[in-house]
Coordinates of C-alpha atoms in Angstrom, one line a residue:
Chain A
M1 CA 82.1 130.2 89.1
T2 CA 79.9 128.8 86.9
D3 CA 78.0 129.1 90.1
T4 CA 78.0 133.2 89.5
V5 CA 76.9 133.2 85.6
A6 CA 74.2 130.7 87.2
L7 CA 72.2 133.3 89.1
S8 CA 72.3 135.8 86.2
P9 CA 69.4 137.9 86.6
G10 CA 68.7 136.9 82.4
Q11 CA 68.6 133.1 83.3
A12 CA 66.8 133.7 87.4
T13 CA 63.2 133.9 85.3
A14 CA 63.5 130.3 84.5
P15 CA 65.3 128.7 87.6
A16 CA 63.0 125.6 87.9
R17 CA 64.1 125.0 84.0
G18 CA 67.9 125.9 84.7
S19 CA 68.4 124.2 87.5
R20 CA 67.1 120.7 85.8
A21 CA 69.8 121.7 83.2
R22 CA 72.2 122.6 85.5
A23 CA 71.2 118.6 87.2
R24 CA 71.3 117.1 83.5
T25 CA 74.6 118.6 82.4
L26 CA 76.3 117.5 85.9
L27 CA 74.9 114.4 85.6
N28 CA 76.7 113.9 82.4
G29 CA 80.1 115.5 84.1
S30 CA 80.1 112.6 86.2
M31 CA 78.5 109.2 83.8
L32 CA 82.2 111.0 82.0
G33 CA 84.1 110.2 85.8
L34 CA 83.7 107.0 84.9
V35 CA 84.9 107.2 81.3
P36 CA 88.6 106.6 82.8
F37 CA 88.3 103.8 85.2
T38 CA 85.7 102.1 82.7
A39 CA 88.0 101.9 79.7
Y40 CA 90.9 100.8 81.7
I41 CA 88.5 97.3 82.9
V42 CA 87.7 97.2 79.3
L43 CA 91.5 97.3 78.5
F44 CA 93.4 95.6 80.9
L45 CA 90.4 93.3 82.7
A46 CA 87.5 92.3 79.8
L47 CA 89.7 92.5 76.7
P48 CA 92.8 89.9 78.0
T49 CA 89.8 87.9 79.3
V50 CA 88.4 87.9 76.0
I51 CA 91.5 86.8 74.2
A52 CA 91.9 84.3 76.7
L53 CA 88.6 82.8 75.7
V54 CA 88.5 83.4 72.9
T55 CA 92.3 81.7 71.4
G56 CA 90.9 78.4 72.7
F57 CA 88.5 78.6 69.8
V58 CA 90.8 79.9 66.4
D59 CA 94.1 78.2 64.9
G60 CA 97.5 79.9 64.5
D61 CA 95.7 81.3 61.2
G62 CA 92.5 82.6 63.0
A63 CA 89.8 80.4 61.7
F64 CA 87.3 79.3 63.9
T65 CA 87.9 75.0 65.3
L66 CA 87.1 73.1 68.4
D67 CA 90.4 71.0 67.8
N68 CA 91.7 73.3 70.8
I69 CA 88.9 71.9 72.7
A70 CA 89.2 68.9 71.8
A71 CA 92.6 68.5 73.0
L72 CA 91.4 69.4 76.5
G73 CA 90.3 65.2 76.9
D74 CA 93.9 64.4 75.3
P75 CA 94.9 62.0 78.2
V76 CA 97.9 64.1 79.2
I77 CA 95.8 67.3 79.8
L78 CA 93.0 65.0 81.3
S79 CA 95.6 64.0 84.2
T80 CA 97.3 66.8 84.2
F81 CA 93.2 68.6 85.8
G82 CA 93.4 65.7 87.7
N83 CA 96.9 66.4 89.3
S84 CA 95.1 70.7 89.8
L85 CA 91.9 69.3 91.1
W86 CA 93.0 66.2 94.0
L87 CA 95.9 68.7 95.6
S88 CA 93.3 71.6 95.0
A89 CA 91.3 69.6 97.2
L90 CA 93.9 68.1 99.2
T91 CA 95.2 71.2 100.4
A92 CA 92.3 73.3 100.6
A93 CA 91.4 69.9 103.3
V94 CA 94.0 70.2 105.2
G95 CA 94.5 73.9 105.1
A96 CA 90.8 74.3 106.3
V97 CA 90.9 72.4 108.9
L98 CA 94.2 73.7 110.3
G99 CA 93.2 77.4 109.5
A100 CA 90.5 77.1 111.9
L101 CA 91.6 74.9 114.1
F102 CA 93.7 78.1 114.8
C103 CA 90.9 80.5 114.4
Y104 CA 89.8 78.9 117.3
A105 CA 92.7 79.5 119.0
L106 CA 92.7 83.4 118.6
I107 CA 89.2 83.1 120.1
G108 CA 89.5 85.5 123.2
A109 CA 92.3 86.9 122.2
K110 CA 92.6 90.8 122.4
P111 CA 92.1 92.1 118.5
T112 CA 94.7 94.8 118.8
G113 CA 96.5 92.4 120.9
I114 CA 100.1 91.9 119.7
L115 CA 99.4 87.7 119.4
R116 CA 96.7 88.8 116.8
S117 CA 98.6 91.7 115.1
V118 CA 101.5 89.0 114.4
V119 CA 98.5 86.2 113.1
D120 CA 97.3 89.2 110.6
A121 CA 100.8 90.1 109.5
A122 CA 101.7 86.5 109.0
S123 CA 99.0 85.5 107.8
G124 CA 98.6 88.4 104.7
V125 CA 103.1 87.4 104.3
L126 CA 101.9 84.0 103.4
A127 CA 99.1 83.6 102.0
Q128 CA 99.5 86.6 99.3
F129 CA 103.3 87.6 99.2
G130 CA 104.8 84.1 99.9
G131 CA 105.5 82.4 96.1
V132 CA 108.3 82.1 94.2
M133 CA 109.9 82.6 98.5
L134 CA 108.0 79.7 99.3
A135 CA 109.6 77.1 96.5
F136 CA 112.6 78.6 98.3
A137 CA 112.1 78.2 101.2
F138 CA 111.1 74.4 101.1
V139 CA 113.7 73.3 98.9
A140 CA 116.2 75.0 102.5
T141 CA 113.6 72.4 104.3
I142 CA 113.1 69.2 102.4
G143 CA 115.0 70.3 99.6
I144 CA 117.7 67.4 98.3
Q145 CA 120.4 68.9 101.3
G146 CA 117.4 70.6 103.2
M147 CA 117.9 71.0 106.8
I148 CA 115.1 68.1 107.2
T149 CA 115.8 66.0 105.1
I150 CA 119.7 65.9 106.4
F151 CA 117.9 65.3 110.0
L152 CA 116.0 62.9 109.4
R153 CA 119.0 60.8 107.3
D154 CA 121.7 62.0 109.6
T155 CA 120.2 61.5 112.9
V156 CA 116.4 59.2 112.2
G157 CA 118.3 57.4 110.2
I158 CA 115.2 58.2 107.4
D159 CA 115.7 58.9 103.3
I160 CA 112.8 61.0 102.7
F161 CA 114.0 60.4 98.8
A162 CA 114.1 56.7 98.9
N163 CA 111.9 56.6 96.2
G164 CA 113.1 59.1 94.2
V165 CA 112.9 63.3 94.7
W166 CA 109.5 63.5 94.5
L167 CA 109.7 67.3 95.4
Y168 CA 109.3 68.7 92.3
E169 CA 106.6 66.8 91.8
A170 CA 103.8 66.7 92.0
P171 CA 103.5 65.3 95.5
G172 CA 106.1 68.0 96.3
L173 CA 104.3 70.6 96.5
I174 CA 101.5 68.9 99.1
L175 CA 103.3 70.7 101.2
P176 CA 104.6 74.2 99.9
Y177 CA 100.8 74.4 99.4
I178 CA 99.5 74.0 103.1
Y179 CA 101.9 76.4 104.1
F180 CA 100.2 79.1 102.1
Q181 CA 96.6 78.2 102.2
V182 CA 96.3 77.5 106.0
P183 CA 96.8 81.0 106.7
L184 CA 94.6 82.7 104.1
M185 CA 92.1 80.3 106.2
I186 CA 93.1 82.0 109.3
I187 CA 92.4 85.2 107.3
T188 CA 89.3 83.9 106.0
F189 CA 87.9 82.6 108.9
L190 CA 88.5 84.5 111.5
P191 CA 85.7 87.0 110.7
A192 CA 82.8 83.8 110.6
L193 CA 84.1 83.4 114.3
E194 CA 84.1 86.3 115.0
G195 CA 80.7 87.0 114.1
L196 CA 78.7 84.7 116.5
K197 CA 76.9 86.7 118.7
P198 CA 77.8 87.1 122.6
Q199 CA 74.0 86.1 122.4
W200 CA 74.0 82.7 121.8
A201 CA 77.3 82.2 123.7
E202 CA 74.7 83.7 127.0
A203 CA 71.5 82.2 126.2
N204 CA 73.3 78.5 125.9
A205 CA 74.9 79.6 129.6
M206 CA 71.9 80.6 130.8
L207 CA 69.7 76.8 129.8
G208 CA 72.7 75.7 131.6
G209 CA 74.4 74.5 128.0
S210 CA 77.7 73.3 128.2
G211 CA 80.6 74.1 125.9
A212 CA 80.3 71.5 124.3
G213 CA 77.3 71.9 123.4
Y214 CA 77.4 75.5 122.9
W215 CA 79.8 74.2 119.5
R216 CA 77.9 71.1 119.1
Y217 CA 74.3 73.2 118.6
I218 CA 74.7 77.0 118.1
G219 CA 78.7 77.2 117.0
A220 CA 79.2 74.1 114.5
P221 CA 75.9 75.0 112.5
V222 CA 75.9 78.6 112.4
L223 CA 80.0 78.5 110.9
L224 CA 79.0 75.7 108.4
P225 CA 78.3 77.7 105.5
S226 CA 81.4 80.1 106.2
F227 CA 83.4 76.7 106.1
V228 CA 82.8 75.6 103.0
G229 CA 82.6 79.2 101.6
C230 CA 86.5 79.6 102.7
L231 CA 87.1 75.9 101.5
L232 CA 85.9 76.7 98.0
L233 CA 88.5 79.1 98.8
L234 CA 91.4 77.9 99.5
F235 CA 90.1 75.3 96.3
A236 CA 90.5 78.3 94.8
N237 CA 93.4 79.9 95.5
A238 CA 95.4 76.2 94.8
F239 CA 94.2 75.8 91.5
S240 CA 95.3 79.3 90.1
S241 CA 98.6 79.0 92.1
F242 CA 101.7 79.4 89.7
A243 CA 104.5 81.1 91.8
T244 CA 105.7 78.3 93.8
A245 CA 105.2 75.2 90.9
A246 CA 106.5 77.7 88.8
A247 CA 110.0 78.0 90.6
L248 CA 110.3 74.9 92.2
T249 CA 109.4 73.2 88.7
S250 CA 111.6 73.9 85.3
Q251 CA 111.0 71.2 83.6
G252 CA 107.5 69.3 83.5
S253 CA 104.0 70.2 83.2
Q254 CA 101.9 68.2 86.5
I255 CA 99.1 71.1 87.2
V256 CA 97.6 73.4 85.1
P257 CA 99.2 76.7 85.1
L258 CA 102.6 74.3 84.8
Q259 CA 101.2 73.3 80.9
I260 CA 99.5 77.2 80.5
R261 CA 103.3 78.1 80.6
G262 CA 104.1 75.0 77.9
A263 CA 101.9 75.6 75.6
L264 CA 103.2 79.7 75.8
T265 CA 106.4 79.5 75.6
S266 CA 106.6 77.0 73.2
E267 CA 103.8 76.7 71.0
T268 CA 104.3 73.2 68.8
V269 CA 104.5 71.7 72.5
L270 CA 101.6 69.6 71.3
G271 CA 101.2 70.2 67.3
R272 CA 98.0 72.1 68.7
E273 CA 98.5 76.3 68.0
N274 CA 96.4 78.1 71.2
L275 CA 96.5 75.2 73.5
A276 CA 96.5 78.3 75.8
G277 CA 93.2 79.5 75.1
A278 CA 92.3 76.2 76.1
L279 CA 93.5 75.5 79.0
A280 CA 93.0 78.9 80.3
L281 CA 88.8 78.0 78.8
G282 CA 88.9 75.0 81.0
M283 CA 90.6 76.9 84.6
I284 CA 87.7 79.5 83.8
V285 CA 85.0 76.9 83.8
V286 CA 86.2 75.5 87.0
M287 CA 86.9 79.0 88.7
V288 CA 83.3 79.6 88.2
V289 CA 82.1 77.0 89.6
V290 CA 83.4 76.9 92.4
M291 CA 82.8 81.1 92.8
A292 CA 79.9 80.6 91.8
L293 CA 79.4 78.0 94.9
Y294 CA 81.2 80.8 96.8
S295 CA 78.9 83.1 96.9
L296 CA 75.8 81.2 97.1
L297 CA 77.1 80.1 100.4
M298 CA 77.8 83.3 101.9
R299 CA 74.2 84.4 100.7
R300 CA 73.5 81.4 103.8
A301 CA 76.1 82.4 105.7
A302 CA 75.1 86.2 106.0
R303 CA 72.0 85.1 107.2
W304 CA 73.5 85.2 111.2
Q305 CA 75.3 87.7 110.6
R306 CA 73.3 90.8 110.4
Chain B
M1 CA 86.3 92.6 122.0
S2 CA 83.4 90.7 124.7
A3 CA 83.5 88.4 122.7
G4 CA 85.8 86.2 124.4
S5 CA 84.6 86.6 127.3
V6 CA 81.8 84.8 127.1
H7 CA 82.7 82.7 124.5
P8 CA 83.5 79.3 125.5
G9 CA 86.3 79.7 124.0
P10 CA 89.3 77.8 124.8
S11 CA 91.1 77.9 127.9
R12 CA 95.0 79.0 127.7
V13 CA 96.8 76.3 127.9
T14 CA 94.9 75.1 124.7
R15 CA 95.5 78.1 123.5
W16 CA 99.0 78.8 123.6
L17 CA 99.3 74.8 122.3
I18 CA 97.7 75.1 119.5
V19 CA 99.3 78.7 118.7
A20 CA 102.3 76.9 119.5
V21 CA 102.2 73.7 117.8
I22 CA 100.8 75.2 114.4
G23 CA 103.4 78.9 114.7
G24 CA 106.2 76.1 115.4
L25 CA 106.0 74.2 112.3
F26 CA 105.4 77.5 110.3
L27 CA 108.4 79.0 111.9
V28 CA 110.5 75.2 110.2
P29 CA 110.7 76.4 106.7
I30 CA 112.2 80.0 107.7
V31 CA 114.5 78.7 109.9
A32 CA 115.5 76.1 106.8
M33 CA 116.0 79.2 105.2
L34 CA 118.3 80.6 107.6
E35 CA 120.0 77.9 108.8
F36 CA 121.0 77.4 104.5
T37 CA 122.5 80.1 104.3
M38 CA 124.4 79.7 107.5
R39 CA 126.2 76.8 106.4
R40 CA 129.6 77.1 105.6
G41 CA 131.3 75.0 102.7
L42 CA 133.1 72.1 102.6
E43 CA 134.1 72.0 106.6
G44 CA 130.6 72.5 108.2
G45 CA 129.3 74.6 110.6
Y46 CA 128.2 78.4 110.7
D47 CA 129.1 81.6 110.5
L48 CA 127.3 84.9 108.5
S49 CA 130.1 85.5 105.3
R50 CA 127.2 85.3 103.0
W51 CA 125.0 88.1 104.7
A52 CA 128.2 89.6 105.0
A53 CA 128.9 89.7 101.4
V54 CA 125.7 90.3 100.8
F55 CA 125.9 94.0 102.6
S56 CA 129.2 94.7 102.0
T57 CA 129.9 94.1 98.1
G58 CA 126.7 95.0 96.7
L59 CA 124.7 94.4 94.2
T60 CA 127.0 93.5 91.5
G61 CA 128.1 91.1 88.8
E62 CA 126.4 87.9 89.0
Y63 CA 123.4 90.0 91.7
K64 CA 123.4 92.3 89.5
P65 CA 120.2 90.8 88.5
I66 CA 118.0 91.0 92.0
L67 CA 119.1 94.7 91.6
T68 CA 117.7 95.2 88.7
G69 CA 114.9 93.3 89.6
L70 CA 114.4 95.2 92.7
T71 CA 114.4 98.7 91.4
N72 CA 111.9 97.5 88.6
S73 CA 109.6 96.2 91.3
L74 CA 110.4 99.1 93.4
L75 CA 109.2 101.9 89.6
L76 CA 106.4 99.3 89.0
A77 CA 104.5 99.2 92.7
V78 CA 105.0 103.9 92.4
V79 CA 103.5 103.3 89.8
T80 CA 100.7 100.7 90.6
V81 CA 99.8 102.3 93.6
A82 CA 99.2 106.0 91.2
I83 CA 96.9 104.2 89.1
M84 CA 95.1 102.7 91.4
L85 CA 94.7 106.2 93.5
V86 CA 94.2 107.8 90.1
L87 CA 91.4 105.8 88.8
L88 CA 90.2 103.2 91.2
V89 CA 89.6 106.4 93.9
P90 CA 87.6 108.6 92.6
T91 CA 84.8 106.0 90.7
M92 CA 84.1 105.0 94.0
V93 CA 84.0 108.2 95.0
L94 CA 81.6 109.3 92.2
V95 CA 80.2 106.2 92.6
R96 CA 78.7 106.2 96.1
I97 CA 77.5 110.2 95.8
R98 CA 75.9 110.1 92.6
F99 CA 75.9 106.4 90.8
P100 CA 74.8 104.6 93.6
Q101 CA 72.8 102.1 92.1
L102 CA 76.1 100.9 90.3
Q103 CA 78.0 100.1 93.2
R104 CA 77.0 96.4 93.4
M105 CA 78.0 96.4 89.5
L106 CA 81.7 98.2 90.9
E107 CA 81.8 95.7 93.5
F108 CA 81.7 93.3 91.5
V109 CA 84.0 94.4 88.5
C110 CA 87.0 94.8 91.6
L111 CA 86.4 91.1 93.1
L112 CA 86.5 89.5 89.5
P113 CA 90.9 89.6 89.2
I114 CA 89.9 86.9 92.3
T115 CA 88.4 84.2 89.6
I116 CA 90.1 84.8 86.8
P117 CA 93.8 83.0 87.7
A118 CA 97.0 85.4 86.3
I119 CA 97.6 82.8 83.9
V120 CA 94.3 83.1 82.6
L121 CA 94.7 86.7 82.5
V122 CA 98.2 86.3 81.1
V123 CA 97.5 84.6 77.8
G124 CA 95.4 87.0 77.3
L125 CA 97.6 90.3 78.6
A126 CA 100.6 89.1 76.1
P127 CA 98.4 90.3 72.7
V128 CA 97.7 93.3 74.9
Y129 CA 101.3 94.0 75.6
S130 CA 102.6 93.5 72.4
V131 CA 100.6 96.6 70.9
V132 CA 101.7 98.0 74.6
A133 CA 104.7 97.6 73.9
R134 CA 104.9 99.3 70.8
L135 CA 103.6 102.4 72.4
F136 CA 104.9 102.4 75.5
G137 CA 108.8 101.3 74.5
S138 CA 109.5 97.5 76.1
G139 CA 110.1 98.9 79.5
V140 CA 108.9 97.6 82.5
W141 CA 107.1 100.3 83.5
P142 CA 103.7 99.6 81.4
L143 CA 103.3 95.9 83.7
A144 CA 102.4 98.5 86.1
F145 CA 98.6 98.5 84.8
A146 CA 98.7 94.9 84.8
Y147 CA 99.7 94.8 87.5
G148 CA 95.8 97.3 88.5
V149 CA 94.3 95.0 87.9
I150 CA 95.2 92.2 90.0
V151 CA 95.5 94.9 93.1
L152 CA 92.1 96.2 92.6
P153 CA 90.1 93.2 94.8
Y154 CA 92.8 94.0 98.1
A155 CA 92.6 97.8 96.8
Y156 CA 88.8 98.3 96.7
R157 CA 88.3 96.6 99.8
A158 CA 90.6 98.3 101.7
I159 CA 89.4 101.8 100.6
Q160 CA 85.2 100.3 100.6
T161 CA 85.8 99.6 104.3
N162 CA 86.6 103.0 105.0
L163 CA 84.2 104.3 102.5
Q164 CA 81.1 102.8 103.9
A165 CA 82.7 104.7 107.5
V166 CA 82.2 107.7 106.3
D167 CA 79.6 109.4 105.6
V168 CA 80.7 111.2 101.9
V169 CA 77.2 112.2 100.9
T170 CA 76.2 114.8 103.1
L171 CA 79.6 116.0 103.2
S172 CA 80.0 116.2 99.3
E173 CA 76.8 117.9 99.7
A174 CA 78.1 120.6 102.7
A175 CA 81.4 121.4 100.1
R176 CA 79.1 121.8 97.2
T177 CA 76.9 123.9 98.9
L178 CA 79.9 126.1 99.6
G179 CA 80.8 126.0 96.5
A180 CA 83.1 123.9 96.4
G181 CA 83.7 121.7 92.6
W182 CA 84.2 118.4 92.0
P183 CA 88.5 118.2 91.6
T184 CA 87.9 120.1 95.4
I185 CA 85.0 117.3 97.6
L186 CA 86.9 114.6 96.2
L187 CA 90.8 115.7 96.6
R188 CA 90.3 118.2 100.4
V189 CA 86.6 117.0 101.2
V190 CA 86.7 113.6 101.0
V191 CA 90.3 111.9 100.6
P192 CA 91.1 113.8 103.8
N193 CA 88.8 111.3 105.1
I194 CA 89.2 108.3 103.7
R195 CA 92.9 108.3 104.3
R196 CA 93.1 106.0 106.5
G197 CA 91.5 103.1 103.3
L198 CA 93.7 104.9 100.9
L199 CA 97.5 103.9 103.1
A200 CA 96.3 100.6 103.5
A201 CA 94.9 100.1 99.9
S202 CA 98.3 101.6 99.1
F203 CA 100.7 99.5 101.9
I204 CA 98.4 95.9 100.4
S205 CA 99.0 97.4 96.7
V206 CA 102.8 97.2 97.3
A207 CA 103.4 94.1 98.9
V208 CA 101.5 92.0 96.2
V209 CA 103.2 93.9 93.5
L210 CA 106.7 93.3 95.3
G211 CA 104.8 89.3 95.7
E212 CA 104.4 89.1 92.0
Y213 CA 106.1 86.5 89.7
T214 CA 103.3 85.5 87.3
I215 CA 102.8 87.8 84.5
A216 CA 106.0 89.2 84.5
A217 CA 107.7 86.1 84.1
L218 CA 105.4 85.1 81.1
L219 CA 105.5 89.0 79.5
N220 CA 109.5 88.0 79.8
R221 CA 109.9 91.0 82.4
V222 CA 112.0 91.4 85.0
N223 CA 111.1 92.3 88.5
L224 CA 112.4 90.9 91.9
Q225 CA 110.5 87.5 91.8
T226 CA 112.1 86.6 88.7
A227 CA 114.9 87.7 89.3
L228 CA 115.2 85.8 92.5
V229 CA 114.2 83.3 90.3
I230 CA 117.8 83.2 87.8
V231 CA 119.6 83.9 90.4
S232 CA 118.5 80.9 92.4
K233 CA 119.9 79.1 90.4
A234 CA 123.4 80.6 89.3
D235 CA 123.5 81.2 93.7
P236 CA 120.9 79.6 95.4
F237 CA 122.1 81.1 98.7
V238 CA 122.4 84.2 97.2
S239 CA 118.5 84.5 96.4
I240 CA 117.7 83.1 99.7
I241 CA 119.0 85.6 101.7
F242 CA 116.4 88.1 99.2
A243 CA 113.9 86.0 99.9
V244 CA 114.3 86.4 103.6
L245 CA 114.4 89.8 103.4
A246 CA 111.8 90.1 101.3
L247 CA 109.1 88.2 103.5
V248 CA 110.8 90.6 106.3
F249 CA 110.0 93.7 104.6
A250 CA 107.1 92.6 103.7
F251 CA 105.6 91.3 107.1
V252 CA 106.1 94.5 108.4
L253 CA 105.0 96.3 106.4
L254 CA 101.4 94.4 106.8
L255 CA 102.4 94.6 110.8
A256 CA 102.4 98.4 109.5
I257 CA 98.7 98.3 107.8
G258 CA 97.5 97.0 111.1
F259 CA 98.8 98.9 113.7
I260 CA 97.4 101.6 111.6
G261 CA 93.9 100.0 111.0
A262 CA 94.7 100.0 114.8
R263 CA 94.9 103.5 116.6
G264 CA 96.3 105.3 113.3
P265 CA 95.2 109.1 112.7
G266 CA 92.3 109.9 111.0
P267 CA 88.4 110.5 111.6
S268 CA 87.4 106.7 111.8
S269 CA 89.5 106.2 114.9
R270 CA 86.9 107.8 116.6
R271 CA 83.6 105.9 114.7
G272 CA 81.2 104.7 116.5
P273 CA 80.2 101.1 117.7
S274 CA 77.8 101.7 115.1
A275 CA 79.9 102.0 112.3
R276 CA 82.4 99.4 113.0
R277 CA 79.1 96.7 113.5
R278 CA 78.4 97.9 109.8
D279 CA 81.9 98.6 108.7
A280 CA 82.1 94.3 110.1
S281 CA 79.0 93.5 108.4
A282 CA 80.0 95.0 105.3
S283 CA 83.7 93.5 105.5
R284 CA 82.3 90.0 106.0
R285 CA 79.9 90.9 103.0
G286 CA 82.5 90.7 100.6
R287 CA 84.6 88.0 99.2
I288 CA 88.3 87.9 99.5
P289 CA 89.4 89.5 103.1
T290 CA 92.6 91.7 103.2
S291 CA 94.6 91.9 106.5
S292 CA 93.6 95.7 106.5
Q293 CA 90.4 94.7 106.6
K294 CA 91.3 93.2 109.7
A295 CA 92.8 96.0 111.3
R296 CA 90.1 97.6 111.6
A297 CA 88.5 95.5 114.1

């Protein structure tokens, strides 16, 4: 409708100016279109993140303090960070190796076939949806009355809890974490494997190379950055995971996210207010380092995938 | 893909051996959950009485929290998908058509929630939600504002792969030449072309929202997951039955995404090899793959 108005004889005398003005209004109009999303991001992503980081630097009265940050040096908190780090590193390494092996098995499977569809869906569920359910699954599997626990005790004669019930401690998180790490590895690593160019294999075969030689001299070097990148992503994934641990352990804070819960739900946990903010800061620092390395490696990996 | 026949991949036997061993190990906890729910009391043996009880008596009495949680989660899923569709999609289309220079920044912002653990977000969301509760009441649906942020990376990827395969700029210019306004371009030209991506983004958002625990638990709201944890303290059997049902539901949902991607309707199913290649390289550049992304292959 505005177009009809704009074409009225009076304005037709200055077409250039008119169209430029219209372009400007359109541009301004388009700028307005970005406002709702920007406002949303500022309110629900930027603001919470900033608040989380700032609360680490203020005390209960809102005055600036470094006490919370200093509290990160507390031996209890350091050991929690230590737990989180080794748990994430271990499960990332195991998950990456098992996941990569599984991806290798899927080479040549038809992308639209039943096997791939099922693996894709199952990986998605276990990697993104699991959380609380995984905790239940592992209580049913290796809990005190779990299927495997009973089987090992009654049939094989091994009591896995002979030295105390470790399922609700940090070591108990290893198996559930691996259970969601492997699917995530499959999701992230499979595209890299599919990026291997058939021409490379053809060239290798033409020059008399063997299958093992192909993987040794072509496959492995090309895939290495992707593999390490996925490893880092898995590490970040385990490091930030909360639901499984929270549903499994209702007491104690063996890993950082559980410690944040403790600090949030009872402000007086260690006599330091806003400790949650400082812990959040510590997590962010670890995550930023990991993700920066990750994007660096992905850029390297992309060289082979153009 | 022809790649499979050329690459020195595993032999048939090796492949099925690996799939069977790792797949088998991954089935153990699922089987254990089923076994656990079918155990009879002290006398031993198995039956389906607990499953029958859940389906016949319905979710009343002590199981009420699960019904409440399920209803809340479904409501949250609907509102989250609505927020995602109303806020993210027009912005992505607008950036693509008119502000290509903002593309990288939008991508960075959308993938950011991966880097910020939900538990960290909660620390900052607690004060924000005390304001939100004053504005909208302390009902459960405002939680969808936070969920809209955590589904962002997944939704962005799903829509972006589809959007890149469609020449939105030419289409919108053609529509403008024919006198279409912005809403018409968006709703009648762009949206039908990226239907597949929107559907996948919605599904993945539903799956993420139904599986969300961290934010709801720490902001003291009841959703499916927090309800399951509450009920598990009183009756582990029922919570495990619902965990199995939820896992199966999510599996079917993601399987559906896969099939939509593979052979669904929409213009993208007729895409040529070049579009697919563009798609693939785009997905490889991305930080987090979603299952929907792989479905495109």
